[in-house]
Amino acid sequence: MPAFPLDHFDLYSARHVPESYTWPSSYLHDHPSAGGGDSIPIIDISSPTAVSLIGEACRSYGVFYATGHGVPVDLLDDVEYQARRLFALPLHQKLDTARRPGFISGYGRPPLSAFFPKLMWSEGFTIAGGHQRDVAGDIWPLEQSVFCGVIEKYNKMMKEMAGKLLNLMLLSLGIDEEEAGRAGLIKDLQQAMEVLQLNSYPACPEPEKGIGMAGHTDSGLLTILYQSRGVNGLQILHKEDGFGPTRWVTLPPLPGALVIHVGDLLQILSNDQFKSVRHRAVVSRAEHRLSAAYIIGPPGHVKMGPISKLMQSGQNPIYRSVTWPEYLEIRAQLFDKALELIKMPIK
């Protein structure tokens, strides 16, 4: 069954928000919102100080802006341009590549929609494992080469960047490159599972009623997020601290910067030293926003558990080891309670 019914409500020409897309105010305003980035760290990942700064950001926020990453601005522009072309296609054409049950790739509503009674003001294309030709071939049989070329180049650079980021994150935990190699953490990343999620958030006539993407964490090791320029939407949930109560913090797009999210598997790997960041996307009354989320995790056969070296300081493992597919099955049943299920019994 397609991820959208054939009589799907057209978000792009909407003049009102129907009941099926109207979320309770108690959900949308469960915590106050704060703008201005709330001092979210901006880190030059090529800098000698990157290791310590990344470690601090992953412990305090679970998210940071990355600069000095080497991804050309022209490539980011190309990805956004190709995504805009893709989403501008007529609905019936996009439905030709609708996500099928049991498959990851394809067009449809956000994959987490099944966990919520209301619909989200967004649509997306999921491209798993570099299978962009499976997506584009169905709807752009004559024009797929340019789109696929851009996505292939982008995925290659994202994987290289993810490897560098993971190495820096492990170093910040006291795990050097040799130890990481012995554990298979860097080597296995060469055969990593990867997903590119292209998201479109059309302008919403009543943004106070809807949400583009409900609050969630990402299941993988880390996510590299590109946001289209000039339109806010991404918010992360930051817990109460000396500067204020628990709050939704807006991360505006910064020129040339990419947003790095800690995922659930990295929280497991770090034995809770790093926190998987809960985030959401709000919508604008006047602006159309796009994002490209590159999510990476280990090969399907590799078990992820707390790093043994971290246990030498007297810590006990908080989580049992799981593969990414096993963890995804748990999340498919329990959503944001999945981490709790794999916690080890307290001795």
XYZ file of C-alpha atoms in Angstrom:
347
model
C 0.000 0.000 0.000
C 1.446 3.458 -0.867
C 2.655 5.673 1.981
C 0.133 8.279 0.753
C -3.458 7.603 -0.282
C -4.304 8.773 -3.783
C -6.564 11.479 -2.365
C -3.733 12.836 -0.225
C -4.221 16.418 0.932
C -2.043 18.796 -1.127
C 0.189 20.567 1.389
C 1.593 22.984 -1.182
C -1.711 24.645 -2.114
C -3.386 24.334 1.297
C -5.327 27.307 2.664
C -6.137 25.684 5.988
C -4.869 22.903 8.259
C -7.370 20.028 8.321
C -8.199 18.174 11.508
C -6.009 15.208 10.564
C -2.976 17.542 10.586
C -3.993 19.537 13.685
C -1.919 18.639 16.755
C -2.957 19.289 20.364
C -1.534 22.486 21.776
C -0.361 20.492 24.808
C 1.949 18.494 22.510
C 3.207 21.423 20.433
C 3.889 23.504 23.546
C 5.022 20.811 25.992
C 8.095 22.959 26.695
C 8.917 26.609 26.021
C 10.812 27.463 22.841
C 14.047 29.432 22.751
C 15.626 31.030 19.688
C 19.087 32.216 18.828
C 20.818 28.850 18.915
C 21.082 28.876 22.765
C 24.896 28.751 22.445
C 24.890 25.493 20.485
C 28.616 24.905 19.825
C 30.067 25.766 16.414
C 33.139 23.565 15.958
C 35.812 23.629 13.265
C 36.366 19.880 13.009
C 39.771 20.455 11.357
C 41.005 22.358 14.415
C 43.465 20.886 16.976
C 40.871 21.647 19.666
C 38.106 19.708 17.897
C 38.395 16.560 20.042
C 37.771 18.291 23.372
C 35.094 20.610 21.972
C 33.207 17.745 20.313
C 33.327 15.682 23.511
C 31.918 18.580 25.519
C 29.178 19.245 22.938
C 28.138 15.578 22.785
C 27.902 15.409 26.582
C 26.093 18.719 27.063
C 23.846 18.994 24.013
C 24.067 15.879 21.853
C 24.366 18.219 18.862
C 26.745 20.773 17.364
C 27.429 22.728 14.187
C 30.402 21.446 12.166
C 32.535 23.753 10.044
C 35.888 23.027 8.414
C 34.404 19.797 7.072
C 35.643 20.148 3.499
C 32.254 19.639 1.831
C 32.083 22.204 -0.997
C 29.302 24.768 -0.768
C 28.594 24.109 -4.455
C 27.792 20.473 -3.631
C 25.419 21.510 -0.836
C 23.716 23.879 -3.285
C 23.433 21.062 -5.839
C 21.822 18.726 -3.301
C 19.274 21.387 -2.369
C 18.535 22.161 -6.027
C 18.006 18.504 -6.911
C 15.798 18.012 -3.834
C 13.659 21.000 -4.837
C 13.240 19.545 -8.335
C 12.246 16.207 -6.854
C 9.625 17.608 -4.508
C 8.233 19.917 -7.204
C 7.060 16.925 -9.241
C 3.295 16.250 -9.342
C 2.021 14.005 -6.557
C 0.973 11.209 -8.916
C 4.516 11.102 -10.274
C 6.081 10.975 -6.810
C 3.692 8.181 -5.881
C 5.303 6.043 -8.578
C 8.119 5.493 -6.113
C 6.026 5.280 -2.915
C 7.705 3.435 -0.055
C 6.420 -0.155 0.057
C 5.836 -2.168 3.253
C 9.059 -3.792 4.391
C 11.223 -1.417 2.317
C 13.183 1.631 3.467
C 13.684 3.550 0.223
C 10.969 5.541 -1.489
C 8.560 8.442 -1.190
C 6.127 8.966 1.659
C 5.265 10.454 4.970
C 7.939 10.526 7.690
C 8.747 6.928 8.713
C 7.875 7.750 12.333
C 4.293 8.718 11.373
C 2.995 5.321 12.524
C 3.638 6.286 16.148
C 1.386 9.354 16.130
C -2.374 9.857 15.677
C -1.922 13.076 13.681
C -0.214 13.672 10.349
C 2.925 15.779 9.921
C 3.233 18.751 7.592
C 5.983 17.231 5.462
C 6.868 14.665 2.839
C 10.106 12.867 2.150
C 12.223 10.667 -0.042
C 14.285 7.989 1.708
C 17.363 6.694 -0.120
C 18.928 3.702 1.645
C 22.302 2.180 0.887
C 23.035 4.380 -2.109
C 19.966 3.127 -4.022
C 19.141 6.537 -5.498
C 18.673 4.987 -8.942
C 15.828 2.853 -7.562
C 14.081 6.073 -6.504
C 14.912 8.367 -9.425
C 14.585 5.700 -12.116
C 10.849 5.327 -11.506
C 10.036 9.028 -11.797
C 12.913 10.493 -13.840
C 13.792 7.768 -16.340
C 15.289 10.316 -18.749
C 16.822 12.728 -16.212
C 18.016 10.501 -13.407
C 21.733 10.688 -14.242
C 22.256 14.247 -12.947
C 20.285 13.618 -9.745
C 22.038 10.305 -9.089
C 25.457 11.810 -9.774
C 24.900 14.546 -7.192
C 23.557 12.132 -4.569
C 26.394 9.640 -5.141
C 28.995 12.379 -4.690
C 27.226 13.696 -1.611
C 26.898 10.262 0.012
C 30.600 9.599 -0.582
C 31.592 12.846 1.122
C 29.131 12.247 3.950
C 30.593 8.803 4.659
C 34.115 10.247 4.757
C 32.952 13.018 7.077
C 31.091 10.540 9.300
C 34.259 8.462 9.652
C 36.234 11.525 10.677
C 33.553 12.625 13.144
C 33.273 9.187 14.715
C 37.037 9.066 15.141
C 37.022 12.486 16.860
C 34.126 11.426 19.094
C 35.908 8.233 20.133
C 39.095 10.173 20.851
C 37.082 12.459 23.118
C 36.037 9.330 25.058
C 39.683 8.293 25.437
C 39.533 5.666 22.686
C 42.483 6.144 20.310
C 42.583 5.152 16.657
C 44.402 1.873 17.315
C 41.883 0.833 19.981
C 38.994 1.854 17.762
C 40.500 -0.193 14.943
C 40.858 -3.267 17.175
C 37.215 -2.907 18.163
C 36.278 -2.771 14.491
C 34.524 0.573 14.936
C 36.308 2.481 12.169
C 37.019 -0.474 9.890
C 33.408 -1.622 9.958
C 32.273 1.868 8.992
C 33.606 1.210 5.493
C 30.750 -1.299 5.100
C 28.377 0.912 7.059
C 24.642 1.063 6.535
C 23.644 4.535 5.390
C 20.369 6.340 4.772
C 19.835 9.721 3.144
C 16.506 11.274 4.085
C 15.375 14.228 1.942
C 12.631 16.195 3.718
C 10.278 18.879 2.430
C 8.332 21.171 4.784
C 5.923 23.301 2.731
C 4.719 26.668 4.019
C 1.842 26.077 6.430
C -1.172 28.469 6.520
C -1.668 27.847 10.267
C 1.748 26.892 11.692
C 0.439 27.112 15.254
C -1.657 23.988 14.541
C 0.817 21.733 12.757
C 4.285 20.265 13.005
C 6.701 19.254 10.279
C 8.352 16.414 12.162
C 7.383 15.200 15.628
C 9.973 14.957 18.383
C 12.289 11.943 18.116
C 15.870 10.755 18.353
C 17.793 9.137 15.491
C 18.548 5.438 15.791
C 21.999 5.315 14.176
C 25.468 6.345 15.335
C 25.267 9.916 14.110
C 23.362 12.129 11.690
C 24.789 14.853 9.449
C 22.066 17.365 8.608
C 21.995 19.980 5.879
C 19.319 22.696 6.168
C 18.181 24.954 3.347
C 19.242 28.534 3.803
C 17.277 31.246 5.502
C 14.434 29.208 7.011
C 14.347 28.101 10.647
C 12.670 24.837 11.591
C 15.035 22.499 13.442
C 14.651 22.458 17.225
C 16.411 20.297 19.824
C 15.176 19.575 23.339
C 17.707 20.836 25.885
C 17.263 19.766 29.474
C 17.001 22.144 32.391
C 20.294 23.788 33.317
C 21.578 26.942 34.960
C 20.320 29.040 32.085
C 16.703 27.933 32.028
C 14.099 25.154 32.163
C 13.846 22.246 29.734
C 13.239 23.964 26.390
C 13.075 23.568 22.641
C 16.103 25.340 21.171
C 16.046 26.546 17.567
C 19.103 25.771 15.420
C 18.990 28.204 12.497
C 20.865 27.252 9.320
C 24.374 28.730 9.305
C 26.191 29.322 5.991
C 28.479 26.391 5.208
C 27.809 24.619 8.519
C 26.311 21.155 8.935
C 24.442 20.020 12.049
C 25.713 16.852 13.769
C 23.295 14.790 15.894
C 24.334 12.088 18.352
C 22.240 8.972 17.659
C 20.961 6.211 19.936
C 23.729 3.767 18.999
C 26.390 6.314 19.942
C 24.683 6.823 23.297
C 24.888 3.048 23.789
C 28.519 2.935 22.636
C 29.526 5.730 25.031
C 27.672 4.104 27.941
C 25.491 7.202 28.343
C 28.370 9.696 28.295
C 26.953 11.080 25.049
C 23.237 11.767 24.789
C 21.121 11.063 21.745
C 19.431 14.372 20.992
C 15.651 14.653 20.781
C 14.694 16.987 17.955
C 11.742 18.107 15.868
C 10.898 20.359 12.918
C 8.421 23.213 13.164
C 6.875 24.855 10.098
C 6.698 28.385 8.722
C 3.670 30.346 7.550
C 5.476 31.769 4.527
C 8.613 29.743 3.837
C 9.229 26.332 2.301
C 12.080 24.498 4.070
C 14.178 21.540 2.925
C 16.648 19.330 4.742
C 18.914 16.398 3.924
C 19.694 14.045 6.814
C 22.534 11.544 6.329
C 22.209 8.802 8.950
C 24.947 6.208 9.391
C 25.223 3.044 11.444
C 27.296 -0.135 11.566
C 26.877 -3.090 9.198
C 23.873 -5.204 10.076
C 25.902 -8.039 11.664
C 27.943 -5.822 14.034
C 26.777 -5.635 17.634
C 26.964 -2.271 19.347
C 27.498 -2.187 23.097
C 29.298 0.025 25.608
C 33.036 0.239 24.814
C 34.914 -2.098 27.159
C 37.639 0.452 27.944
C 35.021 2.719 29.483
C 34.290 -0.053 32.003
C 37.838 0.094 33.363
C 37.002 3.175 35.376
C 34.592 1.151 37.503
C 31.548 1.730 35.334
C 29.107 -1.050 34.664
C 27.628 -1.407 31.175
C 24.274 0.372 31.068
C 23.087 -1.326 27.872
C 23.298 -4.782 26.366
C 24.805 -5.149 22.908
C 22.493 -4.992 19.882
C 22.826 -4.869 16.123
C 21.287 -1.906 14.330
C 18.571 -4.056 12.679
C 17.731 -5.593 16.062
C 17.479 -2.144 17.617
C 15.298 -0.907 14.753
C 12.894 -3.799 15.377
C 12.651 -2.765 19.026
C 12.052 0.869 18.031
C 9.368 -0.239 15.594
C 7.443 -1.543 18.596
C 8.389 0.893 21.363
C 9.599 4.011 19.526
C 11.270 6.335 22.069
C 11.217 3.747 24.861
C 13.580 1.419 22.972
C 16.718 2.463 24.873
C 15.009 1.648 28.168
C 14.269 -1.899 27.011
C 17.895 -2.756 26.303
C 19.216 -1.440 29.614
C 21.060 -3.991 31.735
C 19.556 -4.964 35.099
C 20.949 -2.895 37.951
C 23.202 -5.054 40.109
